Short mmCIF file of C-alpha atoms in Angstrom, two decimals:
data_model
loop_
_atom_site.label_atom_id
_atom_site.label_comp_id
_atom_site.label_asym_id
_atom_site.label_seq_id
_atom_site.Cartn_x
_atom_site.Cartn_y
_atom_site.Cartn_z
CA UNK A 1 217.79 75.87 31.87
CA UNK A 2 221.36 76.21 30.84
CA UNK A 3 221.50 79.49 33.14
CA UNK A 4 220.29 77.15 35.52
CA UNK A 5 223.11 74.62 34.66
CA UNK A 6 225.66 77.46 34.31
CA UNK A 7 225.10 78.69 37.95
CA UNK A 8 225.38 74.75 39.49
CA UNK A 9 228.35 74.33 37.57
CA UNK A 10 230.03 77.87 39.13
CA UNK A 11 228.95 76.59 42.55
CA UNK A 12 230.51 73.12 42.21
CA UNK A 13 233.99 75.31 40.96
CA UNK A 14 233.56 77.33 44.09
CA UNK A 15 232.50 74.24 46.48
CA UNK A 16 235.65 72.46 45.10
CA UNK A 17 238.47 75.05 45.11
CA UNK A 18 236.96 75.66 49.06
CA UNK A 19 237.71 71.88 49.68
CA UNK A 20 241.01 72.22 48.13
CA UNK A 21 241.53 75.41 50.14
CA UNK A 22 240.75 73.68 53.14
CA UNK A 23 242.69 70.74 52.46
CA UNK A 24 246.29 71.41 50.59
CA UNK A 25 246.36 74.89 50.55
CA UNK A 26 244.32 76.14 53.43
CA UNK A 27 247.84 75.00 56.08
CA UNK A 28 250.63 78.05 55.48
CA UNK A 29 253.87 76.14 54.87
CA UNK A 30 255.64 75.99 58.38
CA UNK A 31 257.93 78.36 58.72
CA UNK A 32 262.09 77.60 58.23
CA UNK A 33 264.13 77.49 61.13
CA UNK A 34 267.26 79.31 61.46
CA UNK A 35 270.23 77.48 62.41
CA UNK A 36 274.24 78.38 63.44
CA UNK A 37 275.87 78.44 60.47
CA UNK A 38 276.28 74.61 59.12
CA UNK A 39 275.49 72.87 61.61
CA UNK A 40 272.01 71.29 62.99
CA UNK A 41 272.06 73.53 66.09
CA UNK A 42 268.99 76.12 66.06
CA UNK A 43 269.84 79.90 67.29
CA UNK A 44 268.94 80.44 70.92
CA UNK A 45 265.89 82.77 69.86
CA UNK A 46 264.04 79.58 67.71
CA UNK A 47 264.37 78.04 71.31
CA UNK A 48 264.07 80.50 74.21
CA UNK A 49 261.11 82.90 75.03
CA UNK A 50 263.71 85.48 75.56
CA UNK A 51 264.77 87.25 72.65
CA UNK A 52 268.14 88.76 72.06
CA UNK A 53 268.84 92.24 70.82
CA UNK A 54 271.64 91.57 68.41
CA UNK A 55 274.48 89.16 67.79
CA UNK A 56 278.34 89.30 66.55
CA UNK A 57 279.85 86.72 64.76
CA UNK A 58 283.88 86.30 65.88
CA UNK A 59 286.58 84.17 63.92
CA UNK A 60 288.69 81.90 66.05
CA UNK A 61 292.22 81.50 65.29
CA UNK A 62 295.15 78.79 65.88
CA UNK A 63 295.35 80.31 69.39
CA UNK A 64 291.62 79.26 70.15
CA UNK A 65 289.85 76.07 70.78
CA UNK A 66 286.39 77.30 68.44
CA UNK A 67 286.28 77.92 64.68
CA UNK A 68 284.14 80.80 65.25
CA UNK A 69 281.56 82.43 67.98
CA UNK A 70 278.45 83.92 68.44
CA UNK A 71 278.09 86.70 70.58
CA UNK A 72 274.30 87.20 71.73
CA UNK A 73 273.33 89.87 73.60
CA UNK A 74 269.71 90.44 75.50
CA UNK A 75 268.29 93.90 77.14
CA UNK A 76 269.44 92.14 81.13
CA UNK A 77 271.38 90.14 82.76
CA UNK A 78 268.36 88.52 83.46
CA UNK A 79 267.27 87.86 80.12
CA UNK A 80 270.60 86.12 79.17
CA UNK A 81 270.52 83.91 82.14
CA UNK A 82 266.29 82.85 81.07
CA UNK A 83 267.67 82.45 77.72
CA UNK A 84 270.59 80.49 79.34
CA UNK A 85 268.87 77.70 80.89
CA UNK A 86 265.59 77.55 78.41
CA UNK A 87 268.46 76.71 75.69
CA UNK A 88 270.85 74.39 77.47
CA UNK A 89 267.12 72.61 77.96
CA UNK A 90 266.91 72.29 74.36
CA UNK A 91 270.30 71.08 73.76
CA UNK A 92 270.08 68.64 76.43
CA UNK A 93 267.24 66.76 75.15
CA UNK A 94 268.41 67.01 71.09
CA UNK A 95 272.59 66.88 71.30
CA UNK A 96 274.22 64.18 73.78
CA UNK A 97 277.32 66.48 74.83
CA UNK A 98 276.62 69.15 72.72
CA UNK A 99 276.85 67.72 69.59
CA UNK A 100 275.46 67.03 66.29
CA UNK A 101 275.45 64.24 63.66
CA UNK A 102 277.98 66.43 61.51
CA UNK A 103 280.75 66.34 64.40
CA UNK A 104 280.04 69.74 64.81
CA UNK A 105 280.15 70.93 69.02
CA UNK A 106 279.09 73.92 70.52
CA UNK A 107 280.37 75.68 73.49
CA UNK A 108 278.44 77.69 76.15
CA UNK A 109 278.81 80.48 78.07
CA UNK A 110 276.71 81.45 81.11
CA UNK A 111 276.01 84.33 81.88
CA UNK A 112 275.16 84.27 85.33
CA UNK A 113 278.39 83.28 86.33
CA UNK A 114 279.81 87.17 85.28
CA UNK A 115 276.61 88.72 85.66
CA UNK A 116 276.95 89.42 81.77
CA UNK A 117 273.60 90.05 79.27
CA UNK A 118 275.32 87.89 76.87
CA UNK A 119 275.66 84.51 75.92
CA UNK A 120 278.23 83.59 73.89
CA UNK A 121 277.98 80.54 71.75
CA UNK A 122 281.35 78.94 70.05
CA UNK A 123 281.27 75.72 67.30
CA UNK A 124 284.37 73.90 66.66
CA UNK A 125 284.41 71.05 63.96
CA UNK A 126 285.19 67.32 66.29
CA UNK A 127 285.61 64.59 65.03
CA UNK A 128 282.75 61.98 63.75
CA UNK A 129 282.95 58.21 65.02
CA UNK A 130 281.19 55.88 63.25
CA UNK A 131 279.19 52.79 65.10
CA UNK A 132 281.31 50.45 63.16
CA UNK A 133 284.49 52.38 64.43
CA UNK A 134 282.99 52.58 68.06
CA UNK A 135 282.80 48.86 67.85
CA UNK A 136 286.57 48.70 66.53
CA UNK A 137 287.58 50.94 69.57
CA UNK A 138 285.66 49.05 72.15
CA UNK A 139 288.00 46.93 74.37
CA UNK A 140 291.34 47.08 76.49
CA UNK A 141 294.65 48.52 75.58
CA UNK A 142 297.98 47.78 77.33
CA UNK A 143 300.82 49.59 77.79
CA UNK A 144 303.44 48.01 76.17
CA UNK A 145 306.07 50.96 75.36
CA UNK A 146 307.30 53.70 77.21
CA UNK A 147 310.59 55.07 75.85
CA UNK A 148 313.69 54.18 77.74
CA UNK A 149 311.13 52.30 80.01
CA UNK A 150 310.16 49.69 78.02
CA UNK A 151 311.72 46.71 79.15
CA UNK A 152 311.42 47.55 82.39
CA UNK A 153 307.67 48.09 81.64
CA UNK A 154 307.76 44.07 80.14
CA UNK A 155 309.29 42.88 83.15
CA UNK A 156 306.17 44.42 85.29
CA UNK A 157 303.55 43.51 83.61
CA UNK A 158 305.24 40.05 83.63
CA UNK A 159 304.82 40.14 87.22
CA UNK A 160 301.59 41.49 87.38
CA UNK A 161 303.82 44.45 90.12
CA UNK A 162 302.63 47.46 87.49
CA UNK A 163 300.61 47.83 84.18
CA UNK A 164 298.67 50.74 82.58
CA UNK A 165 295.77 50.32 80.17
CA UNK A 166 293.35 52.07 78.64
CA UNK A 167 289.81 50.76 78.27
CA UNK A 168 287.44 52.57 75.16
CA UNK A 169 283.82 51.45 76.76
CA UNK A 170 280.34 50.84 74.86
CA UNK A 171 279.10 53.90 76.05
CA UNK A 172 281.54 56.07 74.59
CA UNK A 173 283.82 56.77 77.48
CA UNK A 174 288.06 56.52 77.47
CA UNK A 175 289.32 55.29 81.25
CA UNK A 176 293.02 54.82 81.95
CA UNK A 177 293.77 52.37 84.68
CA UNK A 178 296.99 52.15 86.44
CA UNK A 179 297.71 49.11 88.64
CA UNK A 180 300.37 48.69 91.17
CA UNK A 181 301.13 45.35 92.93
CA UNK A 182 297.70 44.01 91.81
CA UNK A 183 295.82 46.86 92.91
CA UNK A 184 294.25 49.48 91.08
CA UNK A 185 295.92 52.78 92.60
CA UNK A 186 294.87 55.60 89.73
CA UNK A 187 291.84 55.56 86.99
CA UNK A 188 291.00 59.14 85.03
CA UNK A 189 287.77 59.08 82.37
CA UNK A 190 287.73 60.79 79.39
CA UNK A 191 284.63 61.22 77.04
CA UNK A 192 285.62 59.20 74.02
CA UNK A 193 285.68 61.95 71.30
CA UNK A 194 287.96 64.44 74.00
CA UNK A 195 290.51 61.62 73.54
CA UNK A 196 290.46 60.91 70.45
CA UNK A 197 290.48 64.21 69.76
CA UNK A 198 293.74 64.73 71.42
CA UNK A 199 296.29 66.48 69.46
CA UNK A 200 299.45 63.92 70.80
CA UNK A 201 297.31 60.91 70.33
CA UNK A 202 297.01 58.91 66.91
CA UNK A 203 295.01 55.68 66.45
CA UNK A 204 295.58 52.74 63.60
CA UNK A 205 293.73 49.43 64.00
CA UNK A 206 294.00 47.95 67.78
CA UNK A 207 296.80 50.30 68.61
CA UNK A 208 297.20 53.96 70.48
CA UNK A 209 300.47 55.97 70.30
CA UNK A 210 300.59 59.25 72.57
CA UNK A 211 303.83 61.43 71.43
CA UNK A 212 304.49 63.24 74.64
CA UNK A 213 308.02 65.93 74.68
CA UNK A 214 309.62 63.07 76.60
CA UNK A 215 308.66 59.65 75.26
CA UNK A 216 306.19 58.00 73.14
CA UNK A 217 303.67 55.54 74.75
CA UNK A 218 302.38 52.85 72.67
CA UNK A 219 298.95 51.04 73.95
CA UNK A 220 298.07 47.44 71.73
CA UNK A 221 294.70 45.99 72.09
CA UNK A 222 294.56 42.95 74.05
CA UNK A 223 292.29 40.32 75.97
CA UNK A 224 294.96 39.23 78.22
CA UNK A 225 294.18 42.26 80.97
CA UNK A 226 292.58 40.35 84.14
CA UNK A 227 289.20 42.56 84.95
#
């Protein structure tokens, strides 16, 4: 009897350690993805069904507009350009303008444009805007200084004969509008985080100063622009 017992109580131990098997420890942990450097961008070969043959990291300096690059290469031209498109797919759908949460932005190369077998991949740290900051920025900004121009510039928008003004828009864009004798006769748009990350530009609450080698121009926040 008890080697009776002793054999249903070693098949129970197997039976349960089976279940457990089958249950927590029967899945293999998934494995980690590897992404570029710090930010939340995965390599091209986590995404592409092309594989590339080696990679070279390069350092960028004061004279260029990346903190470092990525230099894939692949066996063909070919290969690069698969690898090309499969991974602008996957940025496309995960990073509006190539992008991530960190402020980190990547910068693509493609390689059928050279006929090159490499893709090279740069990541500058951008800026980060906040939604409570978006909501700040949202609105209409007049030109109310221009240098030596200023007055003149009063006397204008006065008369409604010329005014400039830039306009920061819910969905994240910068437009500059330039009216002449009540007409609109010039408008340029700018993805909001290209203009505020311009170099000449600095921002303080409801006003936008651009230093440029001639003047300054100063744009204040204001309802009073007619739409």
């Amino acid at each position: 009897m008890k080697r009776f017992i002793t054999l249903m109580l070693s098949l129970l131990l197997v039976l349960s350690l089976a279940a457990c098997s089958s249950t927590d420890g029967g899945k293999a942990p998934e494995a980690k993805k590897n992404h570029i450097g710090e930010t939340e961008f995965l390599v091209p070969d986590e995404v592409t069904s092309k594989r590339s043959t080696g990679s070279e990291t390069v350092n960028g300096d004061e004279t260029t507009k990346y903190d470092y690059m990525i230099v894939y290469t692949y066996e063909s031209v070919g290969d690069a350009v698969i690898a090309y498109g499969e991974f602008t797919e996957y940025l496309s759908q995960n990073f509006t303008k190539q992008r991530d949460s960190q402020g980190f932005v990547l910068g693509l190369s493609n390689p059928g444009y050279n006929e090159s077998n490499q893709i090279r991949v740069s990541i500058r740290k951008g800026i980060t805007i906040s939604d409570d900051l978006k909501k700040e920025l949202t609105g209409k900004y007049l030109l109310v200084e221009m240098g030596e121009y200023t007055e003149a510039l009063k006397k204008m928008w006065e008369e409604k004969s010329y005014y400039q003004y830039i306009e920061i828009t819910e969905d994240d864009k910068a437009v500059v509008y330039i009216f002449q004798d009540g007409k609109k006769s010039e408008q340029q748009e700018f993805d909001l985080y290209t203009f505020m990350e311009e170099e000449s530009l600095t921002y303080e609450t409801g006003k936008f100063t651009i230093q440029r080698a001639e003047r300054t121009l100063v744009y204040e926040k204001t309802t009073e622009i007619p739409d």
